[in-house]
PDB file of C-alpha atoms in Angstrom:
ATOM      1  CA  GLN A   8     114.175  92.929  44.965  1.00 94.00           C
ATOM      2  CA  LEU A   9     114.103  90.540  42.730  1.00 98.00           C
ATOM      3  CA  VAL A  10     110.894  88.235  41.784  1.00 98.00           C
ATOM      4  CA  GLU A  11     110.918  85.294  38.728  1.00 98.00           C
ATOM      5  CA  SER A  12     108.189  83.469  37.327  1.00 97.00           C
ATOM      6  CA  GLY A  13     107.563  81.482  34.523  1.00 97.00           C
ATOM      7  CA  GLY A  14     108.367  78.237  35.518  1.00 97.00           C
ATOM      8  CA  GLY A  15     106.188  75.563  35.049  1.00 97.00           C
ATOM      9  CA  LEU A  16     105.963  71.779  33.369  1.00 98.00           C
ATOM     10  CA  VAL A  17     106.786  71.356  29.657  1.00 98.00           C
ATOM     11  CA  LYS A  18     107.309  68.669  26.985  1.00 98.00           C
ATOM     12  CA  PRO A  19     110.837  67.764  25.488  1.00 98.00           C
ATOM     13  CA  GLY A  20     111.494  69.766  23.009  1.00 98.00           C
ATOM     14  CA  GLY A  21     109.575  72.407  23.835  1.00 98.00           C
ATOM     15  CA  SER A  22     109.814  76.197  24.698  1.00 98.00           C
ATOM     16  CA  LEU A  23     109.462  78.246  27.780  1.00 98.00           C
ATOM     17  CA  ARG A  24     110.160  82.057  28.592  1.00 98.00           C
ATOM     18  CA  LEU A  25     111.521  82.936  32.226  1.00 98.00           C
ATOM     19  CA  SER A  26     110.908  86.457  33.673  1.00 98.00           C
ATOM     20  CA  CYS A  27     112.650  88.009  36.451  1.00 98.00           C
ATOM     21  CA  VAL A  28     111.256  91.743  37.492  1.00 98.00           C
ATOM     22  CA  ALA A  29     113.363  93.900  39.759  1.00 97.00           C
ATOM     23  CA  SER A  30     113.007  96.838  42.080  1.00 95.00           C
ATOM     24  CA  GLY A  31     114.636  98.563  44.461  1.00 93.00           C
ATOM     25  CA  PHE A  32     118.171  99.405  43.177  1.00 93.00           C
ATOM     26  CA  THR A  33     119.191 100.655  39.396  1.00 93.00           C
ATOM     27  CA  PHE A  34     118.738  98.020  37.516  1.00 94.00           C
ATOM     28  CA  ILE A  35     120.110 100.093  34.003  1.00 94.00           C
ATOM     29  CA  GLY A  36     123.238  99.524  35.892  1.00 90.00           C
ATOM     30  CA  HIS A  37     124.375  96.416  36.864  1.00 95.00           C
ATOM     31  CA  GLY A  38     125.083  93.152  35.459  1.00 95.00           C
ATOM     32  CA  MET A  39     122.184  90.057  35.428  1.00 97.00           C
ATOM     33  CA  ASN A  40     122.263  86.410  35.494  1.00 97.00           C
ATOM     34  CA  TRP A  41     120.651  83.237  35.414  1.00 98.00           C
ATOM     35  CA  VAL A  42     121.441  80.086  37.655  1.00 98.00           C
ATOM     36  CA  ARG A  43     120.140  76.830  37.866  1.00 98.00           C
ATOM     37  CA  GLN A  44     119.839  74.142  40.490  1.00 98.00           C
ATOM     38  CA  ALA A  45     118.715  70.426  39.273  1.00 98.00           C
ATOM     39  CA  PRO A  46     116.691  68.586  42.327  1.00 97.00           C
ATOM     40  CA  GLY A  47     119.093  67.704  44.598  1.00 96.00           C
ATOM     41  CA  LYS A  48     122.162  68.986  42.930  1.00 97.00           C
ATOM     42  CA  GLY A  49     124.668  71.763  42.714  1.00 98.00           C
ATOM     43  CA  LEU A  50     124.632  75.468  41.718  1.00 98.00           C
ATOM     44  CA  GLU A  51     124.656  76.009  37.661  1.00 98.00           C
ATOM     45  CA  TRP A  52     125.906  79.431  36.359  1.00 97.00           C
ATOM     46  CA  VAL A  53     123.481  79.415  32.836  1.00 98.00           C
ATOM     47  CA  SER A  54     123.729  82.485  31.556  1.00 97.00           C
ATOM     48  CA  SER A  55     124.387  86.087  32.127  1.00 96.00           C
ATOM     49  CA  ILE A  56     123.922  89.711  30.226  1.00 96.00           C
ATOM     50  CA  LYS A  57     126.128  92.968  31.042  1.00 94.00           C
ATOM     51  CA  SER A  58     124.414  96.363  31.308  1.00 92.00           C
ATOM     52  CA  GLY A  59     123.001  97.777  27.916  1.00 89.00           C
ATOM     53  CA  SER A  60     122.590  94.221  26.650  1.00 89.00           C
ATOM     54  CA  THR A  61     126.217  94.947  25.235  1.00 88.00           C
ATOM     55  CA  SER A  62     127.372  91.480  25.456  1.00 94.00           C
ATOM     56  CA  MET A  63     125.490  87.791  26.244  1.00 96.00           C
ATOM     57  CA  TYR A  64     127.117  84.445  27.797  1.00 95.00           C
ATOM     58  CA  TYR A  65     126.141  81.273  27.983  1.00 96.00           C
ATOM     59  CA  ALA A  66     126.937  78.117  29.791  1.00 96.00           C
ATOM     60  CA  ASP A  67     127.673  75.422  26.984  1.00 95.00           C
ATOM     61  CA  SER A  68     125.392  73.510  28.054  1.00 97.00           C
ATOM     62  CA  VAL A  69     122.739  75.940  27.058  1.00 98.00           C
ATOM     63  CA  LYS A  70     124.402  77.527  23.783  1.00 97.00           C
ATOM     64  CA  GLY A  71     122.449  77.944  20.698  1.00 97.00           C
ATOM     65  CA  ARG A  72     119.327  76.808  22.959  1.00 98.00           C
ATOM     66  CA  PHE A  73     118.476  79.679  25.331  1.00 98.00           C
ATOM     67  CA  THR A  74     118.682  82.980  24.773  1.00 98.00           C
ATOM     68  CA  ILE A  75     118.675  86.296  27.590  1.00 98.00           C
ATOM     69  CA  SER A  76     117.502  89.266  27.619  1.00 98.00           C
ATOM     70  CA  ARG A  77     116.477  91.976  29.433  1.00 97.00           C
ATOM     71  CA  ASP A  78     114.250  95.671  29.206  1.00 97.00           C
ATOM     72  CA  ASP A  79     115.591  98.296  31.043  1.00 96.00           C
ATOM     73  CA  ALA A  80     112.600  99.864  30.506  1.00 96.00           C
ATOM     74  CA  LYS A  81     110.605  97.294  32.759  1.00 97.00           C
ATOM     75  CA  THR A  82     113.563  96.328  35.088  1.00 97.00           C
ATOM     76  CA  SER A  83     113.071  93.406  34.045  1.00 98.00           C
ATOM     77  CA  LEU A  84     114.960  90.070  33.008  1.00 98.00           C
ATOM     78  CA  TYR A  85     114.394  87.259  30.486  1.00 98.00           C
ATOM     79  CA  LEU A  86     115.447  83.715  29.665  1.00 98.00           C
ATOM     80  CA  GLN A  87     114.317  82.323  26.804  1.00 98.00           C
ATOM     81  CA  MET A  88     114.555  78.476  26.581  1.00 98.00           C
ATOM     82  CA  SER A  89     114.049  76.245  23.990  1.00 98.00           C
ATOM     83  CA  SER A  90     115.046  72.880  22.510  1.00 98.00           C
ATOM     84  CA  LEU A  91     114.158  71.649  26.384  1.00 98.00           C
ATOM     85  CA  ARG A  92     115.663  68.222  27.466  1.00 98.00           C
ATOM     86  CA  ALA A  93     115.218  66.620  30.467  1.00 98.00           C
ATOM     87  CA  GLU A  94     118.255  67.603  31.837  1.00 98.00           C
ATOM     88  CA  ASP A  95     117.466  71.222  32.239  1.00 98.00           C
ATOM     89  CA  THR A  96     115.164  70.631  35.139  1.00 98.00           C
ATOM     90  CA  ALA A  97     116.083  72.967  37.918  1.00 98.00           C
ATOM     91  CA  VAL A  98     114.791  75.810  39.733  1.00 98.00           C
ATOM     92  CA  TYR A  99     116.398  78.774  37.711  1.00 98.00           C
ATOM     93  CA  TYR A 100     117.247  82.023  40.059  1.00 98.00           C
ATOM     94  CA  CYS A 101     118.290  85.531  38.656  1.00 98.00           C
ATOM     95  CA  ALA A 102     120.404  87.166  40.164  1.00 98.00           C
ATOM     96  CA  ARG A 103     122.536  90.719  40.098  1.00 97.00           C
ATOM     97  CA  ASP A 104     126.215  91.878  39.674  1.00 95.00           C
ATOM     98  CA  LYS A 105     127.221  93.387  42.520  1.00 93.00           C
ATOM     99  CA  TYR A 106     130.474  95.152  42.879  1.00 90.00           C
ATOM    100  CA  GLY A 107     131.180  95.208  39.037  1.00 86.00           C
ATOM    101  CA  ALA A 108     132.127  92.546  39.211  1.00 89.00           C
ATOM    102  CA  HIS A 109     130.671  88.719  38.523  1.00 90.00           C
ATOM    103  CA  TRP A 110     129.320  88.399  42.179  1.00 95.00           C
ATOM    104  CA  PHE A 111     125.824  86.940  42.362  1.00 97.00           C
ATOM    105  CA  ASP A 112     123.676  88.980  45.243  1.00 96.00           C
ATOM    106  CA  PRO A 113     120.853  89.140  45.827  1.00 97.00           C
ATOM    107  CA  TRP A 114     119.375  86.038  44.055  1.00 98.00           C
ATOM    108  CA  GLY A 115     115.782  86.078  43.490  1.00 98.00           C
ATOM    109  CA  GLN A 116     113.681  83.370  44.789  1.00 97.00           C
ATOM    110  CA  GLY A 117     113.708  80.976  42.014  1.00 98.00           C
ATOM    111  CA  THR A 118     111.227  79.640  39.765  1.00 98.00           C
ATOM    112  CA  LEU A 119     111.028  75.618  38.867  1.00 98.00           C
ATOM    113  CA  VAL A 120     111.199  74.650  35.266  1.00 98.00           C
ATOM    114  CA  THR A 121     110.275  70.624  34.725  1.00 98.00           C
ATOM    115  CA  VAL A 122     110.779  68.814  31.619  1.00 98.00           C
ATOM    116  CA  SER A 123     108.750  65.707  30.758  1.00 97.00           C
ATOM    117  CA  SER A 124     106.400  63.808  29.016  1.00 96.00           C
TER     118      SER A 124
ATOM    119  CA  ASP B   2     136.636  75.449  31.159  1.00 85.00           C
ATOM    120  CA  ILE B   3     137.547  76.384  33.711  1.00 92.00           C
ATOM    121  CA  GLN B   4     136.776  72.899  36.845  1.00 94.00           C
ATOM    122  CA  MET B   5     136.607  73.462  40.031  1.00 96.00           C
ATOM    123  CA  THR B   6     137.020  71.470  43.417  1.00 96.00           C
ATOM    124  CA  GLN B   7     135.566  71.626  46.696  1.00 97.00           C
ATOM    125  CA  SER B   8     136.911  69.672  49.816  1.00 97.00           C
ATOM    126  CA  PRO B   9     135.326  68.167  51.496  1.00 97.00           C
ATOM    127  CA  SER B  10     132.209  66.735  50.190  1.00 97.00           C
ATOM    128  CA  THR B  11     130.443  67.084  53.615  1.00 98.00           C
ATOM    129  CA  LEU B  12     131.901  67.856  57.299  1.00 97.00           C
ATOM    130  CA  SER B  13     130.065  67.168  60.688  1.00 97.00           C
ATOM    131  CA  ALA B  14     131.938  69.709  63.711  1.00 97.00           C
ATOM    132  CA  SER B  15     130.454  70.558  66.600  1.00 98.00           C
ATOM    133  CA  VAL B  16     129.133  74.040  68.103  1.00 98.00           C
ATOM    134  CA  GLY B  17     132.911  76.199  68.512  1.00 98.00           C
ATOM    135  CA  ASP B  18     134.776  74.525  66.422  1.00 98.00           C
ATOM    136  CA  LYS B  19     137.268  75.850  63.429  1.00 98.00           C
ATOM    137  CA  VAL B  20     135.939  74.932  59.963  1.00 98.00           C
ATOM    138  CA  THR B  21     138.482  75.013  56.828  1.00 98.00           C
ATOM    139  CA  ILE B  22     136.538  74.260  52.901  1.00 98.00           C
ATOM    140  CA  THR B  23     138.767  74.104  49.727  1.00 98.00           C
ATOM    141  CA  CYS B  24     138.304  75.137  46.549  1.00 98.00           C
ATOM    142  CA  ARG B  25     141.004  74.338  44.363  1.00 97.00           C
ATOM    143  CA  ALA B  26     140.749  75.733  40.439  1.00 96.00           C
ATOM    144  CA  SER B  27     142.096  74.150  37.357  1.00 95.00           C
ATOM    145  CA  GLN B  28     143.678  77.232  36.486  1.00 94.00           C
ATOM    146  CA  SER B  29     144.304  80.330  38.341  1.00 94.00           C
ATOM    147  CA  LEU B  30     141.794  82.955  38.759  1.00 93.00           C
ATOM    148  CA  SER B  31     144.061  85.568  40.752  1.00 93.00           C
ATOM    149  CA  THR B  32     141.651  86.495  43.266  1.00 94.00           C
ATOM    150  CA  TRP B  33     138.454  86.161  41.363  1.00 95.00           C
ATOM    151  CA  LEU B  34     137.170  83.802  43.603  1.00 97.00           C
ATOM    152  CA  ALA B  35     133.377  84.179  45.968  1.00 97.00           C
ATOM    153  CA  TRP B  36     131.390  82.003  48.767  1.00 98.00           C
ATOM    154  CA  TYR B  37     128.046  81.429  48.970  1.00 98.00           C
ATOM    155  CA  GLN B  38     126.545  79.653  51.575  1.00 98.00           C
ATOM    156  CA  GLN B  39     122.636  77.986  50.695  1.00 98.00           C
ATOM    157  CA  LYS B  40     120.058  76.728  53.067  1.00 98.00           C
ATOM    158  CA  PRO B  41     117.722  74.167  52.231  1.00 96.00           C
ATOM    159  CA  GLY B  42     114.881  75.999  50.218  1.00 95.00           C
ATOM    160  CA  LYS B  43     116.572  78.880  50.458  1.00 97.00           C
ATOM    161  CA  ALA B  44     118.438  80.956  47.552  1.00 98.00           C
ATOM    162  CA  PRO B  45     122.121  81.660  47.987  1.00 98.00           C
ATOM    163  CA  LYS B  46     123.676  83.905  50.123  1.00 98.00           C
ATOM    164  CA  LEU B  47     126.784  85.749  49.184  1.00 98.00           C
ATOM    165  CA  LEU B  48     129.939  85.118  52.022  1.00 98.00           C
ATOM    166  CA  ILE B  49     132.952  86.813  50.394  1.00 98.00           C
ATOM    167  CA  TYR B  50     134.204  88.390  47.676  1.00 97.00           C
ATOM    168  CA  LYS B  51     137.465  88.547  45.607  1.00 96.00           C
ATOM    169  CA  ALA B  52     138.434  85.979  47.535  1.00 97.00           C
ATOM    170  CA  SER B  53     138.790  87.953  51.308  1.00 98.00           C
ATOM    171  CA  SER B  54     136.505  90.318  51.350  1.00 97.00           C
ATOM    172  CA  LEU B  55     133.799  90.420  53.595  1.00 98.00           C
ATOM    173  CA  GLU B  56     130.163  90.708  52.271  1.00 98.00           C
ATOM    174  CA  SER B  57     128.462  93.146  54.720  1.00 97.00           C
ATOM    175  CA  GLY B  58     126.719  91.925  57.552  1.00 97.00           C
ATOM    176  CA  VAL B  59     128.194  88.240  57.265  1.00 98.00           C
ATOM    177  CA  PRO B  60     129.826  87.503  60.255  1.00 98.00           C
ATOM    178  CA  SER B  61     133.129  88.118  61.614  1.00 98.00           C
ATOM    179  CA  ARG B  62     133.469  84.355  62.426  1.00 98.00           C
ATOM    180  CA  PHE B  63     133.770  84.037  58.431  1.00 98.00           C
ATOM    181  CA  SER B  64     136.569  84.545  56.441  1.00 98.00           C
ATOM    182  CA  GLY B  65     138.124  83.700  52.462  1.00 98.00           C
ATOM    183  CA  SER B  66     141.645  83.400  51.896  1.00 98.00           C
ATOM    184  CA  GLY B  67     143.964  82.226  48.830  1.00 97.00           C
ATOM    185  CA  SER B  68     145.029  83.235  45.185  1.00 96.00           C
ATOM    186  CA  GLY B  69     145.843  81.764  42.162  1.00 95.00           C
ATOM    187  CA  ALA B  70     144.083  78.356  42.089  1.00 96.00           C
ATOM    188  CA  GLU B  71     143.897  77.067  45.918  1.00 97.00           C
ATOM    189  CA  PHE B  72     141.528  78.918  48.127  1.00 98.00           C
ATOM    190  CA  THR B  73     139.993  78.421  51.354  1.00 98.00           C
ATOM    191  CA  LEU B  74     136.382  79.052  53.458  1.00 98.00           C
ATOM    192  CA  THR B  75     137.235  79.261  57.167  1.00 98.00           C
ATOM    193  CA  ILE B  76     134.755  79.222  59.950  1.00 98.00           C
ATOM    194  CA  SER B  77     136.298  80.096  62.970  1.00 98.00           C
ATOM    195  CA  SER B  78     133.815  79.097  65.927  1.00 98.00           C
ATOM    196  CA  LEU B  79     131.017  77.086  64.235  1.00 98.00           C
ATOM    197  CA  GLN B  80     127.766  78.269  65.156  1.00 98.00           C
ATOM    198  CA  PRO B  81     123.740  76.561  64.151  1.00 97.00           C
ATOM    199  CA  ASP B  82     122.975  78.911  62.374  1.00 97.00           C
ATOM    200  CA  ASP B  83     125.965  78.213  59.734  1.00 98.00           C
ATOM    201  CA  SER B  84     124.595  74.076  58.909  1.00 98.00           C
ATOM    202  CA  ALA B  85     124.381  74.818  55.285  1.00 98.00           C
ATOM    203  CA  THR B  86     125.848  73.779  51.939  1.00 98.00           C
ATOM    204  CA  TYR B  87     128.657  76.391  50.222  1.00 98.00           C
ATOM    205  CA  TYR B  88     130.130  76.238  47.535  1.00 98.00           C
ATOM    206  CA  CYS B  89     132.784  78.401  45.606  1.00 98.00           C
ATOM    207  CA  GLN B  90     132.343  80.557  42.632  1.00 97.00           C
ATOM    208  CA  GLN B  91     135.150  81.639  39.675  1.00 96.00           C
ATOM    209  CA  TYR B  92     134.576  84.084  37.607  1.00 87.00           C
ATOM    210  CA  ASN B  93     136.579  84.451  34.501  1.00 81.00           C
ATOM    211  CA  SER B  94     135.865  86.807  31.441  1.00 78.00           C
ATOM    212  CA  TYR B  95     132.380  87.126  33.018  1.00 80.00           C
ATOM    213  CA  THR B  96     131.845  83.498  32.213  1.00 88.00           C
ATOM    214  CA  SER B  97     131.836  81.297  35.800  1.00 94.00           C
ATOM    215  CA  THR B  98     131.726  78.129  37.845  1.00 95.00           C
ATOM    216  CA  PHE B  99     130.428  76.602  40.452  1.00 97.00           C
ATOM    217  CA  GLY B 100     132.663  73.999  43.216  1.00 97.00           C
ATOM    218  CA  GLN B 101     130.050  70.996  43.769  1.00 98.00           C
ATOM    219  CA  GLY B 102     129.070  72.325  46.701  1.00 98.00           C
ATOM    220  CA  THR B 103     130.240  71.567  50.681  1.00 98.00           C
ATOM    221  CA  LYS B 104     127.525  70.606  52.789  1.00 98.00           C
ATOM    222  CA  VAL B 105     127.833  71.515  57.168  1.00 98.00           C
ATOM    223  CA  GLU B 106     126.286  69.497  58.931  1.00 97.00           C
ATOM    224  CA  ILE B 107     126.573  70.246  63.063  1.00 97.00           C
ATOM    225  CA  LYS B 108     126.607  66.961  65.398  1.00 95.00           C
TER     226      LYS B 108
END
């Protein structure tokens, strides 16, 4: 129901745009989120966007470098990442809000971003 | 920022054992806490939301309790399929934080 794409190898300081295509539910009515997981590490919430793009939220670690957006007509979620650092290396998951609250379900399969020279 | 501390970091238990994982928050969350299960190479799966509500399709051996700043996830009778890492998640004003995870191993 959620399929991410756009990951890959990028040099420090570079940019990358992740996409997440949703299906099987009414995309327009749900808040959406990005969560990442560095190799061998725990989960880190990255960013969220409310339905209707009314508000966006970011973790301090990515604020000013990442931008979350959505296209309801394309049932798609995006994460524009710039000024990438080695510590941004992770699997990036998109996830939907559930029950009108910030509980994450379902999740996509994830897309790997590697920042390395 | 709200910090979440899970304990223990790892635990090893036998099939049939009762297992308890604790999550403590740096400030009161009311009941704005969820639990997830993650198996290697897979996306996390929602188990419990709003501290104690069991997600549809999740076995009843899983339960959550707590409010304020201390929460627990209990597996009443550990099964081989429960081998995984478990994370708590808080949300406050639409931002969120995960605990560092608890790896559950089967003896």
